[in-house]
Coordinates of N, CA and C in Angstrom, one line a residue:
X1 N 0.8 -1.2 0.0 CA 0.0 0.0 0.0 C 0.9 1.3 0.0
X2 N 1.9 1.3 0.8 CA 2.8 2.4 0.8 C 3.4 2.7 -0.5
X3 N 3.7 1.7 -1.3 CA 4.4 1.9 -2.6 C 3.5 2.7 -3.6
X4 N 2.2 2.7 -3.4 CA 1.3 3.4 -4.2 C 0.6 4.6 -3.5
X5 N 1.4 5.2 -2.7 CA 0.9 6.4 -2.0 C -0.2 6.2 -1.1
X6 N -0.2 5.1 -0.4 CA -1.2 4.7 0.6 C -2.6 4.4 0.0
X7 N -2.5 4.0 -1.3 CA -3.8 3.5 -1.9 C -3.5 2.0 -2.2
X8 N -4.6 1.3 -2.4 CA -4.5 -0.2 -2.7 C -4.1 -0.4 -4.2
X9 N -3.0 -1.1 -4.4 CA -2.6 -1.3 -5.8 C -3.6 -2.4 -6.5
X10 N -3.8 -2.2 -7.8 CA -4.5 -3.2 -8.5 C -3.8 -4.6 -8.5
X11 N -4.5 -5.6 -8.9 CA -3.9 -6.9 -8.9 C -2.7 -7.0 -9.8
X12 N -2.7 -6.4 -11.0 CA -1.6 -6.4 -11.9 C -0.4 -5.7 -11.4
X13 N -0.5 -4.6 -10.7 CA 0.6 -3.9 -10.1 C 1.2 -4.8 -9.0
X14 N 0.4 -5.4 -8.2 CA 0.8 -6.3 -7.1 C 1.6 -7.5 -7.7
X15 N 1.0 -8.1 -8.8 CA 1.7 -9.2 -9.4 C 3.1 -8.9 -9.9
X16 N 3.2 -7.8 -10.6 CA 4.5 -7.3 -11.1 C 5.5 -7.2 -10.0
X17 N 5.1 -6.5 -9.0 CA 5.9 -6.2 -7.8 C 6.4 -7.6 -7.2
X18 N 5.4 -8.5 -7.1 CA 5.7 -9.8 -6.5 C 6.7 -10.6 -7.4
X19 N 6.4 -10.7 -8.6 CA 7.3 -11.4 -9.6 C 8.7 -10.9 -9.5
X20 N 8.9 -9.6 -9.5 CA 10.2 -9.0 -9.5 C 11.0 -9.4 -8.2
X21 N 10.3 -9.7 -7.1 CA 11.0 -10.2 -5.9 C 11.6 -11.6 -6.1
X22 N 11.3 -12.2 -7.2 CA 11.8 -13.6 -7.4 C 12.9 -13.6 -8.5
X23 N 13.4 -12.4 -8.7 CA 14.5 -12.2 -9.6 C 14.5 -12.8 -11.0
X24 N 13.4 -12.5 -11.8 CA 13.3 -13.1 -13.1 C 14.4 -12.6 -14.0
X25 N 14.8 -13.3 -15.0 CA 15.8 -12.8 -16.0 C 15.2 -11.7 -16.8
X26 N 13.9 -12.0 -17.2 CA 13.2 -11.0 -18.0 C 11.7 -11.1 -17.6
X27 N 11.0 -9.9 -17.5 CA 9.6 -9.9 -17.3 C 9.0 -9.0 -18.4
X28 N 8.3 -9.6 -19.3 CA 7.6 -8.9 -20.4 C 6.2 -8.6 -20.0
X29 N 5.8 -7.3 -20.1 CA 4.5 -6.9 -19.7 C 3.8 -6.4 -20.9
X30 N 2.6 -6.9 -21.2 CA 1.8 -6.6 -22.3 C 0.4 -6.3 -21.9
X31 N -0.2 -5.3 -22.5 CA -1.7 -5.2 -22.3 C -2.1 -4.4 -21.0
X32 N -1.2 -3.9 -20.2 CA -1.6 -3.1 -19.1 C -1.6 -1.7 -19.5
X33 N -2.7 -1.0 -19.2 CA -2.8 0.4 -19.6 C -3.2 1.3 -18.4
X34 N -3.4 0.8 -17.3 CA -3.9 1.5 -16.1 C -5.2 2.3 -16.5
X35 N -6.0 1.7 -17.4 CA -7.3 2.2 -17.8 C -7.2 3.4 -18.7
X36 N -6.0 3.8 -19.1 CA -5.9 4.9 -20.1 C -6.4 4.5 -21.4
X37 N -7.3 5.2 -21.9 CA -8.0 4.8 -23.2 C -9.2 3.9 -23.0
X38 N -9.5 3.6 -21.7 CA -10.7 2.8 -21.4 C -10.4 1.3 -21.6
X39 N -11.5 0.5 -21.4 CA -11.4 -0.9 -21.5 C -11.5 -1.3 -23.0
X40 N -10.9 -2.4 -23.3 CA -11.1 -3.0 -24.7 C -12.6 -3.4 -24.8
X41 N -13.1 -3.4 -26.1 CA -14.5 -3.8 -26.3 C -14.9 -5.1 -25.8
X42 N -13.9 -6.1 -25.7 CA -14.2 -7.4 -25.3 C -14.2 -7.6 -23.8
X43 N -13.9 -6.5 -23.1 CA -13.7 -6.6 -21.6 C -14.7 -5.6 -20.9
X44 N -15.4 -6.1 -19.9 CA -16.3 -5.3 -19.0 C -17.3 -4.5 -19.9
X45 N -18.5 -5.1 -19.9 CA -19.5 -4.5 -20.7 C -20.1 -3.2 -20.2
X46 N -20.1 -3.0 -18.9 CA -20.8 -1.8 -18.3 C -20.1 -0.5 -18.6
X47 N -18.8 -0.5 -18.3 CA -18.0 0.8 -18.3 C -16.9 0.6 -19.4
X48 N -16.8 1.5 -20.3 CA -15.8 1.3 -21.3 C -14.8 2.5 -21.4
X49 N -15.3 3.7 -21.2 CA -14.5 4.9 -21.5 C -13.6 5.3 -20.3
X50 N -12.4 5.8 -20.5 CA -11.5 6.1 -19.5 C -12.1 7.0 -18.4
X51 N -12.8 8.1 -18.8 CA -13.3 9.0 -17.9 C -14.3 8.3 -16.9
X52 N -15.1 7.4 -17.5 CA -16.1 6.7 -16.6 C -15.4 5.8 -15.7
X53 N -14.4 5.1 -16.2 CA -13.6 4.1 -15.3 C -13.0 4.9 -14.2
X54 N -12.3 6.0 -14.4 CA -11.6 6.7 -13.4 C -12.6 7.3 -12.4
X55 N -13.7 7.8 -12.9 CA -14.8 8.3 -12.0 C -15.3 7.2 -11.1
X56 N -15.5 6.0 -11.6 CA -16.0 4.9 -10.9 C -15.0 4.5 -9.8
X57 N -13.7 4.4 -10.1 CA -12.7 4.1 -9.1 C -12.5 5.1 -8.1
X58 N -12.7 6.4 -8.4 CA -12.5 7.4 -7.4 C -13.6 7.4 -6.4
X59 N -14.8 6.9 -6.8 CA -16.0 6.9 -5.9 C -16.1 5.6 -5.1
X60 N -15.7 4.5 -5.8 CA -16.1 3.1 -5.3 C -14.9 2.3 -4.9
X61 N -13.7 2.9 -4.8 CA -12.5 2.0 -4.6 C -11.5 2.7 -3.8
X62 N -10.6 1.9 -3.3 CA -9.4 2.4 -2.6 C -8.2 2.5 -3.5
X63 N -8.4 2.2 -4.8 CA -7.3 2.3 -5.8 C -7.2 3.7 -6.3
X64 N -5.9 4.2 -6.4 CA -5.7 5.5 -7.0 C -4.8 5.2 -8.2
X65 N -5.4 5.3 -9.4 CA -4.7 4.9 -10.6 C -3.5 5.8 -10.9
X66 N -3.6 7.1 -10.6 CA -2.5 8.0 -10.9 C -1.3 7.7 -10.0
X67 N -1.6 7.3 -8.7 CA -0.5 7.0 -7.8 C 0.2 5.7 -8.3
X68 N -0.6 4.8 -8.8 CA -0.1 3.5 -9.3 C 0.8 3.8 -10.6
X69 N 0.4 4.7 -11.4 CA 1.2 5.0 -12.6 C 2.5 5.6 -12.2
X70 N 2.4 6.5 -11.2 CA 3.7 7.1 -10.7 C 4.6 6.1 -10.1
X71 N 4.0 5.2 -9.3 CA 4.8 4.1 -8.7 C 5.5 3.2 -9.8
X72 N 4.6 2.8 -10.8 CA 5.1 1.9 -11.8 C 6.2 2.6 -12.7
X73 N 6.0 3.8 -13.0 CA 7.1 4.6 -13.8 C 8.4 4.5 -13.1
X74 N 8.4 4.8 -11.8 CA 9.7 4.8 -11.0 C 10.2 3.3 -10.9
X75 N 9.3 2.4 -10.7 CA 9.7 1.0 -10.5 C 10.3 0.5 -11.9
X76 N 9.7 0.8 -13.0 CA 10.2 0.5 -14.3 C 11.6 1.1 -14.5
X77 N 11.7 2.3 -14.2 CA 13.0 3.0 -14.4 C 14.1 2.3 -13.7
X78 N 13.8 1.8 -12.5 CA 14.8 1.1 -11.6 C 15.1 -0.3 -12.1
X79 N 14.2 -0.8 -12.9 CA 14.3 -2.2 -13.3 C 14.3 -2.4 -14.9
X80 N 14.7 -1.4 -15.6 CA 14.7 -1.5 -17.1 C 15.5 -2.6 -17.6
X81 N 16.5 -3.0 -16.9 CA 17.3 -4.1 -17.5 C 16.6 -5.5 -17.4
X82 N 15.5 -5.6 -16.6 CA 14.7 -6.8 -16.5 C 13.3 -6.7 -17.1
X83 N 12.7 -5.5 -17.0 CA 11.3 -5.4 -17.4 C 11.2 -4.9 -18.8
X84 N 10.5 -5.6 -19.6 CA 10.2 -5.1 -21.0 C 8.7 -4.8 -21.1
X85 N 8.4 -3.6 -21.6 CA 7.0 -3.2 -21.7 C 6.6 -2.9 -23.2
X86 N 5.3 -3.0 -23.5 CA 4.9 -2.7 -24.8 C 4.7 -1.2 -25.0
X87 N 4.5 -0.8 -26.3 CA 4.4 0.6 -26.6 C 3.2 1.3 -25.9
X88 N 2.1 0.6 -25.7 CA 0.9 1.1 -25.1 C 1.3 1.6 -23.6
X89 N 2.0 0.7 -22.9 CA 2.4 1.1 -21.5 C 3.4 2.2 -21.5
X90 N 4.3 2.1 -22.5 CA 5.3 3.2 -22.6 C 4.6 4.6 -22.7
X91 N 3.6 4.6 -23.5 CA 2.8 5.8 -23.7 C 2.1 6.3 -22.4
X92 N 1.6 5.3 -21.6 CA 0.9 5.6 -20.4 C 1.9 6.3 -19.4
X93 N 3.1 5.7 -19.2 CA 4.0 6.2 -18.2 C 4.9 7.4 -18.7
X94 N 4.8 7.7 -20.0 CA 5.5 8.8 -20.6 C 6.9 8.5 -20.7

């Protein structure tokens, strides 16, 4: 929780953090967008657009997506030699 600014990290963020503690040679991450751009059409029928998703999380959740992005960006920078990310995630973290 502290790693994400005292908000609860999503499952994907937690999984990445956990995997890295097992010293993988390479960790390839694909398809994680932290909801930027919304959900894919084949995922979650009720809410699709980024603005709606972030509004939902801010009202109904202890997840803070912006804090997770900030954490992941720093974590990625510290582990670039091990973590490979796709272009979509590179665009999210800037």
